[in-house]
mmCIF file of C-alpha atoms in Angstrom:
data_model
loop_
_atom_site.group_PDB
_atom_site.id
_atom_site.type_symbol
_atom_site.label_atom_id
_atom_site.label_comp_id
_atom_site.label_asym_id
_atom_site.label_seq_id
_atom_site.Cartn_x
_atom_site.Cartn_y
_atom_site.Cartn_z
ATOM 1 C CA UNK A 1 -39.813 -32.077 40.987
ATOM 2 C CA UNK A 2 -40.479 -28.463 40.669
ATOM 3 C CA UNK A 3 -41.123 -26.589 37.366
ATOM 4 C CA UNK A 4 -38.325 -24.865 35.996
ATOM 5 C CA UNK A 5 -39.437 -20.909 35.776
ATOM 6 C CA UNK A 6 -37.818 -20.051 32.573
ATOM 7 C CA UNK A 7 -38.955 -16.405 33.522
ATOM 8 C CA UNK A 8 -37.036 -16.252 36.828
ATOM 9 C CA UNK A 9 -33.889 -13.284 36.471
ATOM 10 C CA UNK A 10 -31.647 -16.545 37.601
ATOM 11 C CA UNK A 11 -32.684 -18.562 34.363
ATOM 12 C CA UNK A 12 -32.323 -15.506 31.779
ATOM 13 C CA UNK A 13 -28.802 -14.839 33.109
ATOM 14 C CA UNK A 14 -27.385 -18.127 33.150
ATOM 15 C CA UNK A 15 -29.067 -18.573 29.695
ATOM 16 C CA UNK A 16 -27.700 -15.840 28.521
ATOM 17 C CA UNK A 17 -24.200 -16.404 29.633
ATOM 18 C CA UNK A 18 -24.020 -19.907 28.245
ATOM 19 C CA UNK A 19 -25.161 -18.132 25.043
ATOM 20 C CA UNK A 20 -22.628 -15.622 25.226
ATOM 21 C CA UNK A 21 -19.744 -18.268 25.689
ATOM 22 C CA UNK A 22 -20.942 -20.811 22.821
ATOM 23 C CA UNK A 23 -21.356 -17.494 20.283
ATOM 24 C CA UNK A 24 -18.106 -16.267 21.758
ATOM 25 C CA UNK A 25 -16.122 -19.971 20.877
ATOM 26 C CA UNK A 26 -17.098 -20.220 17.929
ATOM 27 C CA UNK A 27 -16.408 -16.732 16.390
ATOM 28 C CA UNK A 28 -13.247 -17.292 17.454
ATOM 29 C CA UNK A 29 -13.061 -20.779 16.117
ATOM 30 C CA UNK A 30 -14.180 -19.377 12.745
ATOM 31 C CA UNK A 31 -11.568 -16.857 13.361
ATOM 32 C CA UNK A 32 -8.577 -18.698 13.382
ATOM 33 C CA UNK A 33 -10.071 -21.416 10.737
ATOM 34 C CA UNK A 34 -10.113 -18.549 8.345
ATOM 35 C CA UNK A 35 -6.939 -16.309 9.593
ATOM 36 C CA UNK A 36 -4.696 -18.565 7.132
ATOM 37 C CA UNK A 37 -6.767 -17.832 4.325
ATOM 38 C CA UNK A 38 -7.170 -13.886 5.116
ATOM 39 C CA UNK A 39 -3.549 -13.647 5.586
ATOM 40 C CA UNK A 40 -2.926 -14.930 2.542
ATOM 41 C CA UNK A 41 -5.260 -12.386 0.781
ATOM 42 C CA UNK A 42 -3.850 -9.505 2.429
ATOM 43 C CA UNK A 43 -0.413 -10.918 1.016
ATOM 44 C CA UNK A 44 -1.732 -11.402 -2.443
ATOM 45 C CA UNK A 45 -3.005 -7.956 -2.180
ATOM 46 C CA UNK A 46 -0.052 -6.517 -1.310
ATOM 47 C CA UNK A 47 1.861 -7.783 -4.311
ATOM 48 C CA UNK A 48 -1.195 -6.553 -6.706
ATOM 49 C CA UNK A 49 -0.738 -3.196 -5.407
ATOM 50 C CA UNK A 50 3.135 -3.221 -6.449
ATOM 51 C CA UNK A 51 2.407 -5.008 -9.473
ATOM 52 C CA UNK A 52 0.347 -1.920 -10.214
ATOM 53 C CA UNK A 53 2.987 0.118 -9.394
ATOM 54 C CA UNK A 54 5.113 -1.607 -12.056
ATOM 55 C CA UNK A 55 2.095 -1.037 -14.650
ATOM 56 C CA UNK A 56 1.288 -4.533 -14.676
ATOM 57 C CA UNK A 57 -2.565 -5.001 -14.006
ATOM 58 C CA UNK A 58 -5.304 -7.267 -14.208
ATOM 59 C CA UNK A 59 -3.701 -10.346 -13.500
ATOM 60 C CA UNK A 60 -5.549 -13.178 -11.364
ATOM 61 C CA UNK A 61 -4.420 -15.025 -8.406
ATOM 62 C CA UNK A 62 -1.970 -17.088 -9.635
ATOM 63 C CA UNK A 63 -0.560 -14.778 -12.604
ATOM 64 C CA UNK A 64 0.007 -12.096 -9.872
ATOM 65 C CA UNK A 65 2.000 -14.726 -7.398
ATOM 66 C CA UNK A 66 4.026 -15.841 -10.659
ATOM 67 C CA UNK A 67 4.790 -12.558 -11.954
ATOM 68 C CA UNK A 68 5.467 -10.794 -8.405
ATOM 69 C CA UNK A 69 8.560 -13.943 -8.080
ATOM 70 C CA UNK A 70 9.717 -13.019 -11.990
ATOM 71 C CA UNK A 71 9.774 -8.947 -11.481
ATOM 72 C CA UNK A 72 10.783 -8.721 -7.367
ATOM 73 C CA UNK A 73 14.040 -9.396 -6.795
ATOM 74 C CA UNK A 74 14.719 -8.489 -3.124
ATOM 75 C CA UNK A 75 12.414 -6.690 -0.608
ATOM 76 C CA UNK A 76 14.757 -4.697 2.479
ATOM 77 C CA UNK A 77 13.569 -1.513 4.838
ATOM 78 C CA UNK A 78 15.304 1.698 4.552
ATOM 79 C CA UNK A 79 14.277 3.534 8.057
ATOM 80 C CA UNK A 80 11.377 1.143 8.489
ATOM 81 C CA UNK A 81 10.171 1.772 5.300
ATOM 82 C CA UNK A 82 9.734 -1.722 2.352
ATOM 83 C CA UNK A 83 11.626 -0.517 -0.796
ATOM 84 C CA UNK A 84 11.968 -3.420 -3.237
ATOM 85 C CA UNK A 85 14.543 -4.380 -6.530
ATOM 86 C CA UNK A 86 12.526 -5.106 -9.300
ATOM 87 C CA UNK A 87 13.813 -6.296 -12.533
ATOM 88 C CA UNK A 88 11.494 -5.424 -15.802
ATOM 89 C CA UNK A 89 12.799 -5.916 -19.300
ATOM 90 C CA UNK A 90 16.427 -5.982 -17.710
ATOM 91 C CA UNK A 91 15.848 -2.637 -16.470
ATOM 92 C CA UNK A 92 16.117 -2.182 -12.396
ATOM 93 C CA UNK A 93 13.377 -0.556 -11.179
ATOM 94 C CA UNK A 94 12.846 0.434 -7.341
ATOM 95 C CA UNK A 95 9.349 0.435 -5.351
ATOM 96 C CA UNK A 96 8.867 2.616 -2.560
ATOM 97 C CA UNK A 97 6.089 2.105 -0.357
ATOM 98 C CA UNK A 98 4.791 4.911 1.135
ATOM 99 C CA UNK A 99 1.979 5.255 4.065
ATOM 100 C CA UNK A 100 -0.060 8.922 4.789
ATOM 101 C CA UNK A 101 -3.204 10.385 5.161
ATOM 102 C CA UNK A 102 -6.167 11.696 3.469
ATOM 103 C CA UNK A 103 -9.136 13.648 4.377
ATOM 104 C CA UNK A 104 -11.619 10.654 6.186
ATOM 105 C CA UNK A 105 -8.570 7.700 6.604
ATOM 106 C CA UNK A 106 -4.699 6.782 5.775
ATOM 107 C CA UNK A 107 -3.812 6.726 2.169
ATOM 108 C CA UNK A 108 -1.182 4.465 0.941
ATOM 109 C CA UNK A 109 0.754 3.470 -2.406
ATOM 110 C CA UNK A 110 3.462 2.030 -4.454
ATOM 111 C CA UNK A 111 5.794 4.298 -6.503
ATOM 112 C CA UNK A 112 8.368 2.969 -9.361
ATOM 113 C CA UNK A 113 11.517 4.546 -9.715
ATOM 114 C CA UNK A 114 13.524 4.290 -12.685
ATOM 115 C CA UNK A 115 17.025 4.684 -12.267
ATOM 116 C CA UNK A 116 17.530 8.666 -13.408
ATOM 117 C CA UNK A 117 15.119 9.175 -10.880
ATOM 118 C CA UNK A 118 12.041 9.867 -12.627
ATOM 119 C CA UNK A 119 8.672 7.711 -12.205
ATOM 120 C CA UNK A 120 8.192 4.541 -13.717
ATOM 121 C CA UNK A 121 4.770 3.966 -12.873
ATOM 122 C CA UNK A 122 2.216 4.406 -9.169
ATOM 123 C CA UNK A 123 -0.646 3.402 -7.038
ATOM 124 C CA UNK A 124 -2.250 4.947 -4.687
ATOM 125 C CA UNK A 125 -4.965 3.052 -2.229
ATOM 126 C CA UNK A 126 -6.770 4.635 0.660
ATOM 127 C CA UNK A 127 -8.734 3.579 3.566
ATOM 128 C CA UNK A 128 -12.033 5.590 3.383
ATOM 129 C CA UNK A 129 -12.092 8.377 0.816
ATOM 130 C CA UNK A 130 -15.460 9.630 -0.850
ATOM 131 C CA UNK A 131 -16.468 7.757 -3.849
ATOM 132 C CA UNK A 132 -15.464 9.969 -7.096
ATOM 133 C CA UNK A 133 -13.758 12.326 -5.474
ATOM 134 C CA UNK A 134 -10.988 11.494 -3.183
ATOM 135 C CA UNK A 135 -11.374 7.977 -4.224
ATOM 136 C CA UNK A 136 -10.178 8.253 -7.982
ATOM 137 C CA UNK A 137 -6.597 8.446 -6.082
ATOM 138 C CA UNK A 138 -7.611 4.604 -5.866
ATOM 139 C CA UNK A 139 -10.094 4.204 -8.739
ATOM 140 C CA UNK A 140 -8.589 6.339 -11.437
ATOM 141 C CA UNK A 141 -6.112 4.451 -13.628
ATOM 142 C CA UNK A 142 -5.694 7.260 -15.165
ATOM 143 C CA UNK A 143 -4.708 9.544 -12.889
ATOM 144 C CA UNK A 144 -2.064 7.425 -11.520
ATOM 145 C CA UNK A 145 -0.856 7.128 -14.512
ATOM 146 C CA UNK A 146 -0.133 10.990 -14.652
ATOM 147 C CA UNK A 147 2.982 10.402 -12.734
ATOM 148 C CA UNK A 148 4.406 8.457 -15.067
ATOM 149 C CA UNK A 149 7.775 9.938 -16.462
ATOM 150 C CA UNK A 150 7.892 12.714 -13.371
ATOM 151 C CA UNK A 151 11.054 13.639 -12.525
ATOM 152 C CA UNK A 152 11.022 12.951 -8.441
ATOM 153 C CA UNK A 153 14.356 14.582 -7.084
ATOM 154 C CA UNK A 154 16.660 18.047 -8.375
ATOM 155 C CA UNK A 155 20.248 18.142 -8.005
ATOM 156 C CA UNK A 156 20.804 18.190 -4.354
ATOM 157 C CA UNK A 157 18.363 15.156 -4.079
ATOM 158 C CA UNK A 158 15.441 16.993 -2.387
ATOM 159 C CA UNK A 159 12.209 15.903 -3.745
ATOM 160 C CA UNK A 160 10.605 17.776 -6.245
ATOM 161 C CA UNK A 161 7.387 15.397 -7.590
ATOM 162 C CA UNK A 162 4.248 17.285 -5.996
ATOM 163 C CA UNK A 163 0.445 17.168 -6.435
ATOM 164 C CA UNK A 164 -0.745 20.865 -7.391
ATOM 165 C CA UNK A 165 -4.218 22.266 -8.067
ATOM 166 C CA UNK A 166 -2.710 24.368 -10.943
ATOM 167 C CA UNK A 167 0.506 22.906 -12.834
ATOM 168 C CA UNK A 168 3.220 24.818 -13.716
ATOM 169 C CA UNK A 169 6.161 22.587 -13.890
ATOM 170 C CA UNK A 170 4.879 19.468 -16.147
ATOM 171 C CA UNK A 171 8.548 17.707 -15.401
ATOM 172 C CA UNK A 172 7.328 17.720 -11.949
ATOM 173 C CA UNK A 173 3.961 18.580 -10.656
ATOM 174 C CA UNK A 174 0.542 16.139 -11.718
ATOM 175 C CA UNK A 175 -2.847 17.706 -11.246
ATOM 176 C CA UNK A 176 -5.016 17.253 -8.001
ATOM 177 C CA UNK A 177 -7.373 15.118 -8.291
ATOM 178 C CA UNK A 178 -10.809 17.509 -9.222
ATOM 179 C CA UNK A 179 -12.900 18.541 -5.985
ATOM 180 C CA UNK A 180 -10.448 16.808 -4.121
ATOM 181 C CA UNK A 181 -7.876 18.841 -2.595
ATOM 182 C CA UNK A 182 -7.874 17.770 0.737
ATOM 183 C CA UNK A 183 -6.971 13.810 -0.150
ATOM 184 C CA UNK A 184 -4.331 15.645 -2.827
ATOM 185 C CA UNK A 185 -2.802 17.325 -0.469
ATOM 186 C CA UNK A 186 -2.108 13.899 1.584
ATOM 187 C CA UNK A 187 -0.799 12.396 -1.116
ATOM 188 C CA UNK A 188 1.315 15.408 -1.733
ATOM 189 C CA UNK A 189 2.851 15.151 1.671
ATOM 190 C CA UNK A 190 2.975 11.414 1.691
ATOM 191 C CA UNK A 191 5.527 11.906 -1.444
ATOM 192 C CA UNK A 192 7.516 14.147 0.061
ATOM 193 C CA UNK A 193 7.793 12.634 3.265
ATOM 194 C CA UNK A 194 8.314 9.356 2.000
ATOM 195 C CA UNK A 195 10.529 9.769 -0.891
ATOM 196 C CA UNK A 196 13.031 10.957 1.358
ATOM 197 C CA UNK A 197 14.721 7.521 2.151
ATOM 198 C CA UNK A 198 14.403 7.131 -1.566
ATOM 199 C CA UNK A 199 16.956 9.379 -2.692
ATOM 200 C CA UNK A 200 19.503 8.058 -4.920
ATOM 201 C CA UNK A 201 22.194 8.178 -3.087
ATOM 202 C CA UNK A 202 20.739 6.680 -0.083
ATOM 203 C CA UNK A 203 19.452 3.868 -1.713
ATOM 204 C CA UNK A 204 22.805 3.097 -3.218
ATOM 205 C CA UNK A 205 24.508 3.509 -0.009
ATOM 206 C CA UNK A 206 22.109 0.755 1.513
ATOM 207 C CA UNK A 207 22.516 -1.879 -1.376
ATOM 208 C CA UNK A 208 26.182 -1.725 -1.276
ATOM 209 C CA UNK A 209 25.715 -2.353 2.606
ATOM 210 C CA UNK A 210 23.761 -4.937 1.814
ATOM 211 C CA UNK A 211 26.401 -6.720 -0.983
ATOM 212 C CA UNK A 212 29.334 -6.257 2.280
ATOM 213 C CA UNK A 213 27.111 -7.723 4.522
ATOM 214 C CA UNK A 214 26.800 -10.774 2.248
ATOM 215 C CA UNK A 215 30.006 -10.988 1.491
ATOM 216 C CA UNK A 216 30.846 -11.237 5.415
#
């Protein structure tokens, strides 16, 4: 029986394909073990982020599932966009999501909305930001917390709430974020794009849809 020439172009290839294939199996086996499991932790994120929103932080795992199913009363798109009922301290509060982007990557967030229209509380998350600059739209508690009490739409329902670099309407304007205008100017458009389908009267319109549709 002849030698098998492990240095032969024939061997390597076939060697390398079966390697390929076995590598190939089980990355995707790992794959969809884990997918349950990921999905899940996307999910949990999610309601974090509007937990945040609603000012209510630091909560683990199981606190954040338990409080999301106390506060979030119903969950519907307006124009392909999540808003969602919340219910804190028998006050109803509304979440908007909203979806933009920034300077390096999409920014997203969560804004509360009281019902005389001004801010109940935010968060803002992005995809790839620089760290301690366009990041603290992310990372700075604070800041998010500058939006708090805002007054989001005038009269006529057009939104007002902006992100300036120098404020001259505290009722409606918060600070950029400092030596990042570029990501502050996303989330400045992201507002006023988003917070659109937000306005009062809209949203009004589409729960009382939503109570005939029921009824029918």
């Amino acid at each position: 029986m002849s030698k098998l020439n492990t240095n032969s172009n024939t061997y390597i290839i076939i060697y390398s394909t079966i390697l390929v294939v076995i590598v190939a199996f089980l990355l995707a086996f790992v794959y969809q073990a884990l997918k349950p499991m990921q999905d899940a932790n996307v999910a949990l994120d999610v309601k974090k982020q509007i937990l945040y929103s609603l000012n209510i932080r630091n909560l683990d795992g199981a606190e954040a599932e338990a409080k999301y199913a106390d506060v979030v009363k119903a969950e519907k798109d307006v124009k392909g966009q999540k808003v969602y009922t919340c219910k804190i301290d028998d006050e109803q509060i509304t979440v908007v999501s909203m979806k933009g982007m920034g300077l390096w990557g999409g920014i997203s967030g969560y804004l509360a909305i009281k019902g005389d229209g001004t801010v109940y509380g935010a968060y803002f998350n992005h995809e790839s930001e620089t760290a301690g600059l366009g990041a603290e739209i992310k990372d700075s508690q604070a800041w998010q917390e500058k939006f708090i009490g805002k007054k989001i739409f005038d009269d006529n329902g057009n939104v007002v709430l902006s992100v300036v670099k120098k404020v001259e309407d505290p009722q409606t304007q918060v600070d950029c974020v400092t030596g990042a205008t570029l990501t502050s100017n996303g989330v400045d458009a992201m507002l006023k794009e988003c917070l659109k389908n937000a306005k009062p009267t809209e949203t009004a319109q589409t729960e009382t849809n939503d109570d005939e549709e029921k009824e029918d």
